[in-house]
Amino acid sequence: MNKVLIIGGGIGGLSTAIALQKKGVQTEVWEKNSEWNVYGVGIIQASNQLRELGVLGVVDECLAKGCEFPGWRFYNAKGDVLTEVPTPRADNYPANNGISRRELHQILLDNAIKYGATIKMGLTFSKIENREDCVYVESTEGISGEYDLLVGADGIRSQVRSKVFGEEYQPNFVGQGGWRYPMEKPEGLVWGGLVYGEKNKAVIVPMGPDSIYLTAVSPEARDAHMPENQLHLLMRDRLKEFGGIVAELREKIVNPKDVVYRPYEEILMPAPWYRGRVLLIGDAVHASPPQLGQGAALAIEDAVVLAELVAREEDLDRLLAEFMNQRIERSKLVVETSVNLVEWEKLEWEGKLDPSINPSATFGQALKKMTEPILQKKH
């Protein structure tokens, strides 16, 4: 494995470039946007993600730019503290680090370039052709090349997936939407916050030394119209039932341009995630609503596992089969648990949740499972 093309310059794509370059594989990243326009506000880096960022050599930069926090403080709608739940730790890494998505992307981009990856902007493919000894790719700009492997890291609406595997695999809307808004950190805030109301949920995430982001999670229609100039008012409306800290933060939601809304979707593509010399990773094959905060972690883990297998296995078929063996169950755990948590939240809001179901226990068990090693070493 000497030359790899990565389509998609997001978290998964850039992590893959870093991981492969560190193993001596030359990588090329094609990003369809002509300028970096990082979508979203902030991101939760749980301990298992920090562990793999350590493998990539970027964890110290992430911790320097972000804000560590020990776990989650649960509140009721009035603002009363119900309990505090520390997040399980992987090895000796912090429990959580909140960081701006833009900061994380810049760290990954700088390191991909530092390790020798070639980054090409405003470029995507027009043709992908699996051949016996290579994958041949043509770009929309007339560039062409032969590669040992093509990695599709182009997100939940992956064009590589559609081209190579067909249109049958598409994301599913789960009946919720998330509203995020960045703001200054209130004095004394140390824990992340999960606040449960009768019809909505609020999430408070430390994001930097002086900043947080507030998320409103609400039941939404698939094709609900969200006028851009009204986003701040719509988000405030979803939070009107809350008292306490959320009521205080709600008053700071004043600029519609700072609100990021997205409908929650999921996809879990069945194995295999490869065909010939084309492999899909990240949200292209295992995207989930953010109830566990593990989406980016899975993409980074994909990158680390792929690079480790490339370094130890010369036969491509065996390499890709082992990649699936290592990644499918872990990805399934995150997607299925996240979707279950969404369904239970919706039932709770409707007053129909079976009292024998314990969502917080399921949440904790899944995060504990994610601290286990991502790669079983061969003896």
Short mmCIF file of C-alpha atoms in Angstrom, two decimals:
data_model
loop_
_atom_site.label_atom_id
_atom_site.label_comp_id
_atom_site.label_asym_id
_atom_site.label_seq_id
_atom_site.Cartn_x
_atom_site.Cartn_y
_atom_site.Cartn_z
CA MET A 1 0.00 0.00 0.00
CA ASN A 2 1.89 3.01 -1.29
CA LYS A 3 -0.64 5.53 -2.53
CA VAL A 4 -4.14 6.24 -1.16
CA LEU A 5 -6.78 8.72 -2.30
CA ILE A 6 -9.15 10.06 0.36
CA ILE A 7 -12.33 11.74 -0.83
CA GLY A 8 -13.64 14.10 1.84
CA GLY A 9 -11.64 16.51 3.98
CA GLY A 10 -13.61 16.32 7.21
CA ILE A 11 -12.64 14.77 10.53
CA GLY A 12 -12.52 11.21 9.18
CA GLY A 13 -10.67 12.07 5.98
CA LEU A 14 -7.99 14.21 7.60
CA SER A 15 -7.51 11.70 10.43
CA THR A 16 -7.01 8.98 7.84
CA ALA A 17 -4.44 11.11 6.02
CA ILE A 18 -2.47 11.66 9.24
CA ALA A 19 -2.67 8.01 10.31
CA LEU A 20 -1.54 6.65 6.91
CA GLN A 21 1.20 9.25 6.43
CA LYS A 22 2.62 8.27 9.81
CA LYS A 23 2.82 4.67 8.52
CA GLY A 24 4.71 5.78 5.40
CA VAL A 25 1.75 5.72 2.97
CA GLN A 26 1.42 8.67 0.58
CA THR A 27 -2.07 10.16 0.75
CA GLU A 28 -4.01 12.64 -1.33
CA VAL A 29 -7.18 14.32 -0.02
CA TRP A 30 -9.83 15.70 -2.37
CA GLU A 31 -12.28 18.10 -0.75
CA LYS A 32 -15.19 19.25 -2.91
CA ASN A 33 -15.52 22.65 -1.21
CA SER A 34 -13.15 25.26 -2.57
CA GLU A 35 -12.80 26.83 0.90
CA TRP A 36 -12.86 25.28 4.36
CA ASN A 37 -16.33 25.99 5.74
CA VAL A 38 -16.60 23.85 8.85
CA TYR A 39 -20.19 22.99 9.64
CA GLY A 40 -21.36 22.96 13.24
CA VAL A 41 -20.37 24.64 16.48
CA GLY A 42 -18.56 22.38 18.88
CA ILE A 43 -17.81 18.74 19.53
CA ILE A 44 -17.50 16.47 22.56
CA GLN A 45 -14.28 14.47 22.63
CA ALA A 46 -14.87 11.59 25.01
CA SER A 47 -11.92 9.73 26.47
CA ASN A 48 -11.77 7.05 23.77
CA GLN A 49 -11.54 9.73 21.07
CA LEU A 50 -8.75 11.47 22.95
CA ARG A 51 -6.88 8.16 23.15
CA GLU A 52 -6.92 7.77 19.35
CA LEU A 53 -6.02 11.43 18.85
CA GLY A 54 -3.00 10.53 20.99
CA VAL A 55 -2.10 7.86 18.42
CA LEU A 56 -2.34 10.54 15.71
CA GLY A 57 -0.09 12.82 17.77
CA VAL A 58 -2.59 15.69 18.09
CA VAL A 59 -4.21 15.18 21.49
CA ASP A 60 -2.12 17.81 23.29
CA GLU A 61 -3.14 20.44 20.76
CA CYS A 62 -6.81 19.50 21.20
CA LEU A 63 -6.59 19.69 24.99
CA ALA A 64 -4.83 23.07 24.76
CA LYS A 65 -7.59 24.51 22.55
CA GLY A 66 -10.49 22.86 24.33
CA CYS A 67 -11.93 22.46 27.80
CA GLU A 68 -11.77 19.29 29.88
CA PHE A 69 -14.83 18.31 31.92
CA PRO A 70 -15.44 15.29 34.15
CA GLY A 71 -18.88 14.18 33.00
CA TRP A 72 -22.54 15.11 33.08
CA ARG A 73 -24.71 16.91 35.59
CA PHE A 74 -28.38 15.97 35.15
CA TYR A 75 -31.08 18.59 35.80
CA ASN A 76 -34.86 18.67 35.74
CA ALA A 77 -36.71 21.35 33.79
CA LYS A 78 -36.83 23.69 36.79
CA GLY A 79 -33.05 23.62 37.01
CA ASP A 80 -32.67 21.37 40.06
CA VAL A 81 -29.57 19.15 40.01
CA LEU A 82 -30.62 15.50 40.04
CA THR A 83 -27.26 13.72 39.88
CA GLU A 84 -23.71 13.87 38.54
CA VAL A 85 -22.38 11.04 36.35
CA PRO A 86 -18.63 10.96 35.63
CA THR A 87 -17.71 9.80 32.11
CA PRO A 88 -15.66 6.55 31.99
CA ARG A 89 -12.01 7.17 31.10
CA ALA A 90 -9.90 5.33 28.54
CA ASP A 91 -6.40 4.70 29.85
CA ASN A 92 -5.09 7.91 31.41
CA TYR A 93 -6.86 10.35 29.11
CA PRO A 94 -9.31 12.97 30.43
CA ALA A 95 -12.96 11.97 30.63
CA ASN A 96 -14.09 14.60 28.09
CA ASN A 97 -12.76 17.55 26.13
CA GLY A 98 -15.10 20.06 24.54
CA ILE A 99 -13.66 21.84 21.51
CA SER A 100 -14.76 24.07 18.66
CA ARG A 101 -15.24 22.12 15.44
CA ARG A 102 -13.28 24.80 13.62
CA GLU A 103 -10.36 24.43 16.03
CA LEU A 104 -10.37 20.63 15.69
CA HIS A 105 -10.49 20.83 11.90
CA GLN A 106 -7.57 23.26 11.81
CA ILE A 107 -5.48 20.99 14.04
CA LEU A 108 -6.16 17.98 11.81
CA LEU A 109 -5.53 19.94 8.61
CA ASP A 110 -2.24 21.39 9.87
CA ASN A 111 -1.01 17.95 10.92
CA ALA A 112 -2.09 16.24 7.70
CA ILE A 113 0.01 18.78 5.80
CA LYS A 114 2.88 18.48 8.29
CA TYR A 115 3.04 14.72 7.78
CA GLY A 116 3.11 15.14 3.99
CA ALA A 117 -0.46 14.66 2.76
CA THR A 118 -1.44 16.42 -0.47
CA ILE A 119 -4.64 18.47 -0.01
CA LYS A 120 -6.64 19.47 -3.10
CA MET A 121 -9.60 21.83 -2.69
CA GLY A 122 -12.63 22.27 -4.93
CA LEU A 123 -12.16 18.78 -6.29
CA THR A 124 -14.30 15.66 -6.40
CA PHE A 125 -14.56 12.61 -8.60
CA SER A 126 -16.37 12.08 -11.89
CA LYS A 127 -15.31 8.44 -12.38
CA ILE A 128 -14.25 5.56 -10.13
CA GLU A 129 -13.12 2.33 -11.77
CA ASN A 130 -11.98 -0.71 -9.80
CA ARG A 131 -9.16 -2.51 -11.59
CA GLU A 132 -7.26 -5.63 -10.60
CA ASP A 133 -4.13 -3.86 -9.44
CA CYS A 134 -5.44 -0.34 -8.71
CA VAL A 135 -8.47 1.92 -8.49
CA TYR A 136 -8.58 4.48 -11.29
CA VAL A 137 -10.17 7.85 -10.46
CA GLU A 138 -10.97 10.86 -12.60
CA SER A 139 -11.84 14.25 -11.13
CA THR A 140 -14.37 16.83 -12.24
CA GLU A 141 -11.40 19.04 -13.16
CA GLY A 142 -9.87 16.49 -15.54
CA ILE A 143 -7.22 15.16 -13.16
CA SER A 144 -6.83 11.38 -13.11
CA GLY A 145 -4.74 8.88 -11.22
CA GLU A 146 -4.26 5.28 -10.13
CA TYR A 147 -4.27 4.43 -6.42
CA ASP A 148 -3.85 1.34 -4.28
CA LEU A 149 -6.97 2.28 -2.29
CA LEU A 150 -9.70 4.90 -2.36
CA VAL A 151 -11.17 5.87 1.02
CA GLY A 152 -14.63 7.45 0.87
CA ALA A 153 -14.84 9.78 3.87
CA ASP A 154 -17.43 12.13 2.39
CA GLY A 155 -20.12 12.07 5.03
CA ILE A 156 -23.66 10.89 5.57
CA ARG A 157 -24.68 11.77 2.00
CA SER A 158 -21.60 10.14 0.55
CA GLN A 159 -21.31 10.41 -3.21
CA VAL A 160 -18.68 7.66 -3.17
CA ARG A 161 -21.23 5.37 -1.50
CA SER A 162 -23.86 6.18 -4.12
CA LYS A 163 -21.43 5.71 -7.00
CA VAL A 164 -19.89 2.42 -5.86
CA PHE A 165 -22.70 0.78 -3.87
CA GLY A 166 -25.81 2.30 -5.48
CA GLU A 167 -28.60 4.46 -4.11
CA GLU A 168 -30.25 1.91 -1.81
CA TYR A 169 -28.30 2.99 1.29
CA GLN A 170 -29.64 6.35 2.47
CA PRO A 171 -29.83 8.06 5.88
CA ASN A 172 -33.01 7.83 7.92
CA PHE A 173 -34.55 10.77 9.79
CA VAL A 174 -35.18 9.87 13.44
CA GLY A 175 -37.82 12.48 14.34
CA GLN A 176 -35.60 14.91 16.25
CA GLY A 177 -33.60 18.01 15.50
CA GLY A 178 -30.75 19.74 17.28
CA TRP A 179 -30.17 23.50 17.71
CA ARG A 180 -26.69 24.66 18.74
CA TYR A 181 -25.57 28.10 19.85
CA PRO A 182 -22.12 29.20 21.10
CA MET A 183 -21.79 31.63 24.00
CA GLU A 184 -19.58 32.71 26.88
CA LYS A 185 -19.10 30.21 29.68
CA PRO A 186 -21.01 31.02 32.88
CA GLU A 187 -18.77 31.48 35.89
CA GLY A 188 -18.23 28.28 37.85
CA LEU A 189 -19.48 25.89 35.18
CA VAL A 190 -17.40 22.70 35.33
CA TRP A 191 -19.67 19.81 34.28
CA GLY A 192 -21.52 19.24 31.06
CA GLY A 193 -25.26 19.55 31.53
CA LEU A 194 -28.19 17.35 30.46
CA VAL A 195 -31.52 19.02 31.18
CA TYR A 196 -34.77 17.12 30.64
CA GLY A 197 -38.10 18.82 30.08
CA GLU A 198 -41.55 17.55 29.21
CA LYS A 199 -41.21 18.18 25.49
CA ASN A 200 -37.54 19.01 24.87
CA LYS A 201 -34.00 18.46 26.12
CA ALA A 202 -31.15 20.91 26.61
CA VAL A 203 -27.44 20.07 26.56
CA ILE A 204 -24.67 22.34 27.89
CA VAL A 205 -21.16 21.57 26.64
CA PRO A 206 -17.96 23.35 27.78
CA MET A 207 -16.08 24.14 24.56
CA GLY A 208 -13.04 26.18 25.53
CA PRO A 209 -11.51 28.11 28.40
CA ASP A 210 -14.20 30.80 28.13
CA SER A 211 -16.91 29.31 25.93
CA ILE A 212 -19.71 26.74 25.82
CA TYR A 213 -22.37 25.73 23.37
CA LEU A 214 -26.00 25.19 24.24
CA THR A 215 -28.04 22.58 22.38
CA ALA A 216 -31.81 22.28 22.27
CA VAL A 217 -33.05 18.82 21.22
CA SER A 218 -36.68 18.71 20.12
CA PRO A 219 -39.17 16.58 18.21
CA GLU A 220 -39.31 17.87 14.65
CA ALA A 221 -40.98 17.07 11.36
CA ARG A 222 -38.81 15.71 8.56
CA ASP A 223 -39.34 18.64 6.20
CA ALA A 224 -40.01 21.41 8.73
CA HIS A 225 -39.30 24.86 7.28
CA MET A 226 -36.74 26.76 9.38
CA PRO A 227 -36.36 30.35 8.08
CA GLU A 228 -32.74 31.39 8.57
CA ASN A 229 -33.64 34.81 9.96
CA GLN A 230 -35.88 33.18 12.58
CA LEU A 231 -33.55 30.46 13.86
CA HIS A 232 -32.78 32.24 17.14
CA LEU A 233 -36.49 32.68 17.88
CA LEU A 234 -37.26 29.08 16.99
CA MET A 235 -34.47 27.83 19.26
CA ARG A 236 -35.63 30.05 22.11
CA ASP A 237 -39.13 28.67 21.66
CA ARG A 238 -37.83 25.10 22.15
CA LEU A 239 -36.29 26.16 25.47
CA LYS A 240 -39.17 28.15 26.95
CA GLU A 241 -40.22 25.42 29.42
CA PHE A 242 -36.86 25.46 31.23
CA GLY A 243 -35.87 27.35 34.36
CA GLY A 244 -32.54 27.63 36.14
CA ILE A 245 -29.34 27.74 34.13
CA VAL A 246 -31.04 27.04 30.77
CA ALA A 247 -33.41 29.99 31.25
CA GLU A 248 -30.38 32.22 31.88
CA LEU A 249 -28.56 30.94 28.79
CA ARG A 250 -31.72 31.18 26.66
CA GLU A 251 -31.67 34.97 26.99
CA LYS A 252 -28.29 35.04 25.22
CA ILE A 253 -29.64 33.46 22.01
CA VAL A 254 -29.94 36.65 19.99
CA ASN A 255 -28.26 36.14 16.60
CA PRO A 256 -29.90 33.84 14.02
CA LYS A 257 -26.59 33.53 12.14
CA ASP A 258 -25.00 31.82 15.16
CA VAL A 259 -27.66 29.10 15.38
CA VAL A 260 -26.82 25.79 13.73
CA TYR A 261 -29.86 23.57 13.21
CA ARG A 262 -29.78 20.09 11.77
CA PRO A 263 -32.28 17.25 11.64
CA TYR A 264 -30.99 14.08 13.29
CA GLU A 265 -30.39 11.14 10.96
CA GLU A 266 -28.80 7.71 11.12
CA ILE A 267 -27.31 5.17 8.76
CA LEU A 268 -25.64 1.83 9.44
CA MET A 269 -24.60 0.19 6.22
CA PRO A 270 -24.34 -3.61 6.40
CA ALA A 271 -20.98 -5.25 5.84
CA PRO A 272 -18.91 -5.10 3.77
CA TRP A 273 -18.13 -1.39 3.56
CA TYR A 274 -15.77 -2.00 0.67
CA ARG A 275 -15.96 -3.07 -2.94
CA GLY A 276 -12.75 -3.86 -4.76
CA ARG A 277 -10.28 -1.15 -3.78
CA VAL A 278 -12.88 1.32 -2.48
CA LEU A 279 -13.53 1.54 1.28
CA LEU A 280 -16.08 3.72 3.07
CA ILE A 281 -15.47 5.06 6.59
CA GLY A 282 -17.02 7.48 9.06
CA ASP A 283 -20.49 8.94 8.56
CA ALA A 284 -20.61 7.45 5.06
CA VAL A 285 -21.36 4.09 6.71
CA HIS A 286 -22.15 4.63 10.40
CA ALA A 287 -23.74 7.99 11.22
CA SER A 288 -25.90 8.44 14.29
CA PRO A 289 -27.76 11.14 16.20
CA PRO A 290 -25.40 12.67 18.78
CA GLN A 291 -26.97 11.19 21.91
CA LEU A 292 -23.70 9.40 22.80
CA GLY A 293 -21.34 12.02 21.36
CA GLN A 294 -19.41 9.28 19.55
CA GLY A 295 -19.80 10.08 15.83
CA ALA A 296 -16.45 11.80 15.34
CA ALA A 297 -14.77 9.27 17.64
CA LEU A 298 -15.86 6.41 15.38
CA ALA A 299 -14.47 8.16 12.29
CA ILE A 300 -11.12 8.77 14.01
CA GLU A 301 -11.05 5.16 15.21
CA ASP A 302 -11.68 4.01 11.62
CA ALA A 303 -8.61 5.97 10.53
CA VAL A 304 -6.36 4.54 13.27
CA VAL A 305 -7.49 0.95 12.68
CA LEU A 306 -7.07 1.22 8.90
CA ALA A 307 -3.52 2.57 9.25
CA GLU A 308 -2.56 -0.13 11.73
CA LEU A 309 -3.86 -2.87 9.42
CA VAL A 310 -2.14 -1.34 6.38
CA ALA A 311 1.13 -1.52 8.29
CA ARG A 312 0.71 -5.18 9.23
CA GLU A 313 -1.18 -6.78 6.30
CA GLU A 314 -0.03 -6.78 2.67
CA ASP A 315 -2.96 -8.69 1.14
CA LEU A 316 -5.72 -6.18 0.39
CA ASP A 317 -8.63 -8.62 0.67
CA ARG A 318 -7.48 -9.84 4.07
CA LEU A 319 -6.80 -6.26 5.17
CA LEU A 320 -10.30 -5.04 4.31
CA ALA A 321 -11.98 -8.13 5.76
CA GLU A 322 -10.10 -7.62 9.02
CA PHE A 323 -11.06 -3.93 9.01
CA MET A 324 -14.72 -4.96 8.89
CA ASN A 325 -14.15 -7.53 11.63
CA GLN A 326 -12.65 -4.86 13.87
CA ARG A 327 -15.16 -2.07 13.16
CA ILE A 328 -18.65 -3.45 12.55
CA GLU A 329 -19.76 -4.36 16.09
CA ARG A 330 -18.37 -1.21 17.69
CA SER A 331 -20.08 0.98 15.09
CA LYS A 332 -23.31 -0.98 15.47
CA LEU A 333 -23.24 -0.40 19.23
CA VAL A 334 -23.02 3.39 18.81
CA VAL A 335 -25.63 3.73 16.08
CA GLU A 336 -28.19 1.37 17.61
CA THR A 337 -27.78 2.74 21.14
CA SER A 338 -28.05 6.33 19.89
CA VAL A 339 -31.23 5.53 17.95
CA ASN A 340 -32.70 3.74 20.99
CA LEU A 341 -31.97 6.78 23.17
CA VAL A 342 -33.79 8.98 20.65
CA GLU A 343 -36.82 6.68 20.63
CA TRP A 344 -36.91 6.55 24.42
CA GLU A 345 -36.73 10.35 24.64
CA LYS A 346 -39.66 10.67 22.25
CA LEU A 347 -41.68 8.11 24.26
CA GLU A 348 -40.83 9.94 27.48
CA TRP A 349 -42.12 13.21 26.00
CA GLU A 350 -45.33 11.41 25.02
CA GLY A 351 -45.69 9.84 28.49
CA LYS A 352 -45.39 6.34 27.02
CA LEU A 353 -41.93 5.16 28.12
CA ASP A 354 -41.90 1.71 29.72
CA PRO A 355 -40.77 2.31 33.35
CA SER A 356 -38.50 -0.74 33.16
CA ILE A 357 -36.28 1.05 30.59
CA ASN A 358 -33.34 2.94 32.08
CA PRO A 359 -31.88 5.28 29.42
CA SER A 360 -29.18 6.73 31.69
CA ALA A 361 -27.88 3.24 32.52
CA THR A 362 -27.79 2.35 28.81
CA PHE A 363 -25.94 5.63 28.14
CA GLY A 364 -23.32 4.85 30.79
CA GLN A 365 -22.87 1.23 29.72
CA ALA A 366 -22.28 2.22 26.09
CA LEU A 367 -19.68 4.85 27.02
CA LYS A 368 -17.95 2.33 29.28
CA LYS A 369 -17.85 -0.16 26.39
CA MET A 370 -16.26 2.50 24.17
CA THR A 371 -13.26 2.78 26.51
CA GLU A 372 -12.21 -0.76 25.55
CA PRO A 373 -9.29 -1.07 23.08
CA ILE A 374 -10.32 -0.49 19.47
CA LEU A 375 -7.94 -3.03 17.98
CA GLN A 376 -7.33 -6.56 19.13
CA LYS A 377 -3.65 -7.31 18.61
CA LYS A 378 -2.69 -10.49 16.79
CA HIS A 379 -0.40 -12.84 18.71
#
